[in-house]
Amino acid sequence: MPVPIEQNPDFTGYAHPEVLVSTQWLQDNLGKPGLVVVESDEDVLLYATGHIPGAVKIDWHTDLNDPIVRDYLQGPAFAKLLSSRGINRDDTVVIYGDNKNWWACYALWVFKLFGHKDVRILDGGREVWLAENRPVTTDASVITPSNYPVLERNDAPIRAFRDDVLAHLGRPLVDVRSPQEYTGERTHMPNYPEEGALRGGHIPGAASVPWSRATQENGKFKSHADLVALYQEEQQLNPEDDIIAYCRIGERSSHTWFVLTYLLGFSNVRNYDGSWTEWGSLVRVPIVTGAERG
Amino acid sequence: MSITAQAQSVIDDLASIDEGARLEVLVEFAEALPELPPRYADHPDLLERVEECQSPVYLFVEVTEGKVALFLTAPKEAPTTRSFASILHQSLDGQDVATVLDFDNEFPERLGITKLVSPLRMRGIRGMLARIKRQVKEKA
């Protein structure tokens, strides 16, 4: 059974405040029946160095991605994964992670491909939890395996493929990578050379809005008013626009997808997880270099 | 290409335990990475950044009378990178120049952790090894 949503004045204004929890709320609710805490990190060892008591680990690469095909797990494998972590279909899942919740948002997005209803993000993630000296442990979490149902993944509403992007040209695209990646100066993200592409630049018409502009210094999300100022006033995006966000493999754009969908209440945002590692290596698709959208 | 006794023992240790426990051994390696001596800790400009790693990792090689001394650092928030640095330190620190230059480039694959860690993340350790060898060559 889901756990009651947090009533927190800090979340006032967000379109869906029920998708966020604060560190205090999480600490107060640890161990509640129906609540499963999931850590999802960039670094595959970080969980083992100390995690929130009772939290289970789901790794974006070794758990959520299909090991052979560049795709996510199919229904049976996802059911097996969640069952092994003791997650039931109607549980409240709170996800947190490193790197200001990139991978937490990515994991939430994958949970949503399978329609898991109640998934929330710990505002500020691992960094804020540790900064506040909240409890961590290296003790293995006690897991009672569950029986998560096998469901068909439903990609269409929130996932875009390359042909969708080609058909979408002329409508709003948000490129959330660094400015150097956007202009084409770099074919990969600083520090991530292995996730590169053959060509540099951006998809024609894409606005450059680096993902981190949606966060505060400590990794918490910016206030609703600040997000409105950024996306709706500065970038002139509208809540009913058909929008596709992308980065290099879809993790930073999951963060922006989360912000637009849940914090601002945009109704039609998709994440293009093929992103630049696909687009920048495709033969004969249009690419724009430089600072102009093109 | 050859391998040091220390490196072989890392391979053997990892091979002797099941996959789940290997991650714990990697965490122990991450914790065991020696601190930088003050001459480098106070002068990060002397260290070379390993671009292949997703987390900031820096290294410096000293060669004295044909022996290699290795200095590596990576943040605590990046235990995977630290564990790689620590494994290379244990395998190569104090070895002869010739031994380091002849060290097996395929060593990272032989650790038996590629699937566990993901091939993507293994790039970092290969980058570290290549840079160590290059610095040794320049300084020998």
PDB file of C-alpha atoms in Angstrom, chain A residues 124-293:
ATOM      1  CA  GLY A 124      18.717  16.662  -3.018  1.00  0.00           C
ATOM      2  CA  GLY A 125      19.548  12.966  -3.237  1.00  0.00           C
ATOM      3  CA  ARG A 126      22.492  11.291  -1.620  1.00  0.00           C
ATOM      4  CA  GLU A 127      24.495  14.486  -1.346  1.00  0.00           C
ATOM      5  CA  VAL A 128      21.984  16.286   0.879  1.00  0.00           C
ATOM      6  CA  TRP A 129      21.287  13.178   2.970  1.00  0.00           C
ATOM      7  CA  LEU A 130      25.001  12.859   3.756  1.00  0.00           C
ATOM      8  CA  ALA A 131      25.511  16.597   4.236  1.00  0.00           C
ATOM      9  CA  GLU A 132      22.822  16.528   6.908  1.00  0.00           C
ATOM     10  CA  ASN A 133      24.597  13.650   8.681  1.00  0.00           C
ATOM     11  CA  ARG A 134      21.611  11.377   8.403  1.00  0.00           C
ATOM     12  CA  PRO A 135      22.045   7.658   9.046  1.00  0.00           C
ATOM     13  CA  VAL A 136      23.865   5.461   6.554  1.00  0.00           C
ATOM     14  CA  THR A 137      24.896   1.857   6.892  1.00  0.00           C
ATOM     15  CA  THR A 138      26.887  -0.798   5.105  1.00  0.00           C
ATOM     16  CA  ASP A 139      24.641  -3.493   6.582  1.00  0.00           C
ATOM     17  CA  ALA A 140      22.889  -5.574   3.970  1.00  0.00           C
ATOM     18  CA  SER A 141      19.235  -4.607   3.671  1.00  0.00           C
ATOM     19  CA  VAL A 142      16.788  -7.332   4.620  1.00  0.00           C
ATOM     20  CA  ILE A 143      14.659  -7.965   1.568  1.00  0.00           C
ATOM     21  CA  THR A 144      11.490 -10.001   1.413  1.00  0.00           C
ATOM     22  CA  PRO A 145      11.193 -10.906  -2.270  1.00  0.00           C
ATOM     23  CA  SER A 146       7.902  -9.821  -3.775  1.00  0.00           C
ATOM     24  CA  ASN A 147       5.871 -10.960  -6.718  1.00  0.00           C
ATOM     25  CA  TYR A 148       5.924  -8.006  -9.080  1.00  0.00           C
ATOM     26  CA  PRO A 149       3.625  -8.584 -12.052  1.00  0.00           C
ATOM     27  CA  VAL A 150       4.938  -9.007 -15.580  1.00  0.00           C
ATOM     28  CA  LEU A 151       3.774  -5.978 -17.539  1.00  0.00           C
ATOM     29  CA  GLU A 152       4.275  -4.733 -21.008  1.00  0.00           C
ATOM     30  CA  ARG A 153       6.463  -1.665 -21.212  1.00  0.00           C
ATOM     31  CA  ASN A 154       4.631   1.308 -22.650  1.00  0.00           C
ATOM     32  CA  ASP A 155       7.234   3.537 -24.282  1.00  0.00           C
ATOM     33  CA  ALA A 156       5.111   5.788 -26.452  1.00  0.00           C
ATOM     34  CA  PRO A 157       3.935   8.455 -23.983  1.00  0.00           C
ATOM     35  CA  ILE A 158       7.321   9.373 -22.497  1.00  0.00           C
ATOM     36  CA  ARG A 159      10.013   7.914 -24.749  1.00  0.00           C
ATOM     37  CA  ALA A 160      11.063   9.191 -28.153  1.00  0.00           C
ATOM     38  CA  PHE A 161      12.986   7.202 -30.774  1.00  0.00           C
ATOM     39  CA  ARG A 162      15.074   8.663 -33.582  1.00  0.00           C
ATOM     40  CA  ASP A 163      12.257   8.479 -36.125  1.00  0.00           C
ATOM     41  CA  ASP A 164      10.001  10.308 -33.676  1.00  0.00           C
ATOM     42  CA  VAL A 165      12.643  13.008 -33.427  1.00  0.00           C
ATOM     43  CA  LEU A 166      12.985  13.285 -37.205  1.00  0.00           C
ATOM     44  CA  ALA A 167       9.206  13.680 -37.472  1.00  0.00           C
ATOM     45  CA  HIS A 168       9.298  16.195 -34.632  1.00  0.00           C
ATOM     46  CA  LEU A 169      11.758  18.664 -36.226  1.00  0.00           C
ATOM     47  CA  GLY A 170      10.285  22.161 -36.091  1.00  0.00           C
ATOM     48  CA  ARG A 171       8.665  21.554 -32.734  1.00  0.00           C
ATOM     49  CA  PRO A 172      10.281  22.175 -29.331  1.00  0.00           C
ATOM     50  CA  LEU A 173      13.415  20.227 -28.504  1.00  0.00           C
ATOM     51  CA  VAL A 174      15.466  20.760 -25.373  1.00  0.00           C
ATOM     52  CA  ASP A 175      19.158  19.921 -25.428  1.00  0.00           C
ATOM     53  CA  VAL A 176      20.245  19.604 -21.810  1.00  0.00           C
ATOM     54  CA  ARG A 177      23.964  18.976 -22.412  1.00  0.00           C
ATOM     55  CA  SER A 178      26.837  21.324 -21.682  1.00  0.00           C
ATOM     56  CA  PRO A 179      27.255  24.353 -23.973  1.00  0.00           C
ATOM     57  CA  GLN A 180      30.426  22.800 -25.487  1.00  0.00           C
ATOM     58  CA  GLU A 181      28.539  19.695 -26.489  1.00  0.00           C
ATOM     59  CA  TYR A 182      25.688  21.791 -27.902  1.00  0.00           C
ATOM     60  CA  THR A 183      27.922  23.871 -30.153  1.00  0.00           C
ATOM     61  CA  GLY A 184      29.813  20.804 -31.346  1.00  0.00           C
ATOM     62  CA  GLU A 185      33.106  21.798 -29.809  1.00  0.00           C
ATOM     63  CA  ARG A 186      33.004  18.470 -27.985  1.00  0.00           C
ATOM     64  CA  THR A 187      31.580  15.172 -29.194  1.00  0.00           C
ATOM     65  CA  HIS A 188      31.252  13.947 -25.639  1.00  0.00           C
ATOM     66  CA  MET A 189      30.583  15.332 -22.228  1.00  0.00           C
ATOM     67  CA  PRO A 190      33.586  16.554 -20.255  1.00  0.00           C
ATOM     68  CA  ASN A 191      34.808  13.475 -18.308  1.00  0.00           C
ATOM     69  CA  TYR A 192      32.708  11.007 -20.278  1.00  0.00           C
ATOM     70  CA  PRO A 193      34.750  10.359 -23.429  1.00  0.00           C
ATOM     71  CA  GLU A 194      33.561   6.794 -23.845  1.00  0.00           C
ATOM     72  CA  GLU A 195      30.035   7.953 -24.477  1.00  0.00           C
ATOM     73  CA  GLY A 196      30.921   9.965 -27.519  1.00  0.00           C
ATOM     74  CA  ALA A 197      29.537  10.321 -31.023  1.00  0.00           C
ATOM     75  CA  LEU A 198      31.117  10.645 -34.445  1.00  0.00           C
ATOM     76  CA  ARG A 199      29.851  14.183 -35.029  1.00  0.00           C
ATOM     77  CA  GLY A 200      29.425  17.165 -32.740  1.00  0.00           C
ATOM     78  CA  GLY A 201      26.580  19.677 -32.582  1.00  0.00           C
ATOM     79  CA  HIS A 202      22.881  19.571 -31.848  1.00  0.00           C
ATOM     80  CA  ILE A 203      19.561  18.578 -33.369  1.00  0.00           C
ATOM     81  CA  PRO A 204      18.191  21.448 -35.511  1.00  0.00           C
ATOM     82  CA  GLY A 205      15.949  23.778 -33.555  1.00  0.00           C
ATOM     83  CA  ALA A 206      16.930  22.477 -30.126  1.00  0.00           C
ATOM     84  CA  ALA A 207      17.136  25.002 -27.315  1.00  0.00           C
ATOM     85  CA  SER A 208      20.201  24.756 -25.102  1.00  0.00           C
ATOM     86  CA  VAL A 209      19.086  24.474 -21.487  1.00  0.00           C
ATOM     87  CA  PRO A 210      21.697  22.573 -19.477  1.00  0.00           C
ATOM     88  CA  TRP A 211      19.944  20.252 -17.012  1.00  0.00           C
ATOM     89  CA  SER A 212      21.727  21.739 -13.992  1.00  0.00           C
ATOM     90  CA  ARG A 213      19.914  25.036 -14.426  1.00  0.00           C
ATOM     91  CA  ALA A 214      16.923  23.312 -12.800  1.00  0.00           C
ATOM     92  CA  THR A 215      18.840  22.593  -9.614  1.00  0.00           C
ATOM     93  CA  GLN A 216      20.188  24.547  -6.706  1.00  0.00           C
ATOM     94  CA  GLU A 217      23.822  24.335  -5.691  1.00  0.00           C
ATOM     95  CA  ASN A 218      23.139  21.441  -3.294  1.00  0.00           C
ATOM     96  CA  GLY A 219      21.266  19.404  -5.908  1.00  0.00           C
ATOM     97  CA  LYS A 220      17.746  20.169  -4.691  1.00  0.00           C
ATOM     98  CA  PHE A 221      15.302  21.296  -7.322  1.00  0.00           C
ATOM     99  CA  LYS A 222      14.778  25.005  -7.801  1.00  0.00           C
ATOM    100  CA  SER A 223      11.525  26.519  -6.603  1.00  0.00           C
ATOM    101  CA  HIS A 224       8.456  26.459  -8.803  1.00  0.00           C
ATOM    102  CA  ALA A 225       8.766  30.211  -9.449  1.00  0.00           C
ATOM    103  CA  ASP A 226      12.384  29.846 -10.565  1.00  0.00           C
ATOM    104  CA  LEU A 227      11.523  26.945 -12.849  1.00  0.00           C
ATOM    105  CA  VAL A 228       8.663  28.910 -14.422  1.00  0.00           C
ATOM    106  CA  ALA A 229      11.059  31.805 -14.997  1.00  0.00           C
ATOM    107  CA  LEU A 230      13.563  29.506 -16.676  1.00  0.00           C
ATOM    108  CA  TYR A 231      11.461  27.249 -18.879  1.00  0.00           C
ATOM    109  CA  GLN A 232       8.296  29.242 -19.484  1.00  0.00           C
ATOM    110  CA  GLU A 233       9.514  32.824 -19.495  1.00  0.00           C
ATOM    111  CA  GLU A 234      13.107  32.624 -20.678  1.00  0.00           C
ATOM    112  CA  GLN A 235      12.688  29.602 -22.971  1.00  0.00           C
ATOM    113  CA  GLN A 236       9.074  30.305 -23.958  1.00  0.00           C
ATOM    114  CA  LEU A 237       7.991  26.691 -23.516  1.00  0.00           C
ATOM    115  CA  ASN A 238       4.322  26.102 -22.824  1.00  0.00           C
ATOM    116  CA  PRO A 239       2.811  23.402 -20.604  1.00  0.00           C
ATOM    117  CA  GLU A 240       0.854  21.929 -23.488  1.00  0.00           C
ATOM    118  CA  ASP A 241       3.765  21.907 -25.975  1.00  0.00           C
ATOM    119  CA  ASP A 242       4.913  18.652 -27.486  1.00  0.00           C
ATOM    120  CA  ILE A 243       8.513  18.557 -26.227  1.00  0.00           C
ATOM    121  CA  ILE A 244      11.419  16.140 -26.611  1.00  0.00           C
ATOM    122  CA  ALA A 245      14.434  16.374 -24.305  1.00  0.00           C
ATOM    123  CA  TYR A 246      17.793  14.735 -24.987  1.00  0.00           C
ATOM    124  CA  CYS A 247      21.380  14.585 -23.773  1.00  0.00           C
ATOM    125  CA  ARG A 248      23.967  11.885 -24.573  1.00  0.00           C
ATOM    126  CA  ILE A 249      22.302   8.668 -23.358  1.00  0.00           C
ATOM    127  CA  GLY A 250      19.141   9.977 -21.747  1.00  0.00           C
ATOM    128  CA  GLU A 251      20.162  10.333 -18.119  1.00  0.00           C
ATOM    129  CA  ARG A 252      20.506  14.099 -17.788  1.00  0.00           C
ATOM    130  CA  SER A 253      17.434  14.537 -19.968  1.00  0.00           C
ATOM    131  CA  SER A 254      15.481  12.260 -17.591  1.00  0.00           C
ATOM    132  CA  HIS A 255      16.213  14.899 -14.983  1.00  0.00           C
ATOM    133  CA  THR A 256      14.800  17.655 -17.222  1.00  0.00           C
ATOM    134  CA  TRP A 257      11.892  15.407 -18.249  1.00  0.00           C
ATOM    135  CA  PHE A 258      11.109  14.969 -14.540  1.00  0.00           C
ATOM    136  CA  VAL A 259      11.240  18.708 -13.891  1.00  0.00           C
ATOM    137  CA  LEU A 260       9.030  19.624 -16.848  1.00  0.00           C
ATOM    138  CA  THR A 261       6.530  16.823 -16.280  1.00  0.00           C
ATOM    139  CA  TYR A 262       6.135  16.759 -12.529  1.00  0.00           C
ATOM    140  CA  LEU A 263       7.356  20.050 -11.161  1.00  0.00           C
ATOM    141  CA  LEU A 264       5.927  22.262 -13.919  1.00  0.00           C
ATOM    142  CA  GLY A 265       3.088  19.967 -15.007  1.00  0.00           C
ATOM    143  CA  PHE A 266       3.868  19.878 -18.731  1.00  0.00           C
ATOM    144  CA  SER A 267       1.600  17.293 -20.276  1.00  0.00           C
ATOM    145  CA  ASN A 268       3.536  16.047 -23.275  1.00  0.00           C
ATOM    146  CA  VAL A 269       7.265  15.645 -22.684  1.00  0.00           C
ATOM    147  CA  ARG A 270       9.270  12.727 -24.001  1.00  0.00           C
ATOM    148  CA  ASN A 271      12.828  11.675 -23.304  1.00  0.00           C
ATOM    149  CA  TYR A 272      14.960  10.710 -26.313  1.00  0.00           C
ATOM    150  CA  ASP A 273      17.293   8.200 -24.670  1.00  0.00           C
ATOM    151  CA  GLY A 274      19.152   7.449 -27.906  1.00  0.00           C
ATOM    152  CA  SER A 275      20.229  11.059 -27.542  1.00  0.00           C
ATOM    153  CA  TRP A 276      23.483  12.372 -28.935  1.00  0.00           C
ATOM    154  CA  THR A 277      25.318   9.038 -28.860  1.00  0.00           C
ATOM    155  CA  GLU A 278      22.771   7.924 -31.457  1.00  0.00           C
ATOM    156  CA  TRP A 279      21.955  11.132 -33.335  1.00  0.00           C
ATOM    157  CA  GLY A 280      25.583  12.227 -33.593  1.00  0.00           C
ATOM    158  CA  SER A 281      26.492   8.908 -35.218  1.00  0.00           C
ATOM    159  CA  LEU A 282      23.519   8.480 -37.564  1.00  0.00           C
ATOM    160  CA  VAL A 283      24.145   8.759 -41.292  1.00  0.00           C
ATOM    161  CA  ARG A 284      22.637  11.827 -42.994  1.00  0.00           C
ATOM    162  CA  VAL A 285      20.504  13.214 -40.211  1.00  0.00           C
ATOM    163  CA  PRO A 286      20.610  17.009 -39.977  1.00  0.00           C
ATOM    164  CA  ILE A 287      22.986  18.545 -37.423  1.00  0.00           C
ATOM    165  CA  VAL A 288      23.599  22.153 -36.484  1.00  0.00           C
ATOM    166  CA  THR A 289      26.892  23.381 -35.030  1.00  0.00           C
ATOM    167  CA  GLY A 290      27.514  26.600 -33.153  1.00  0.00           C
ATOM    168  CA  ALA A 291      25.483  28.493 -30.601  1.00  0.00           C
ATOM    169  CA  GLU A 292      22.462  29.177 -32.847  1.00  0.00           C
ATOM    170  CA  ARG A 293      19.502  26.811 -32.731  1.00  0.00           C
TER     171      ARG A 293
END
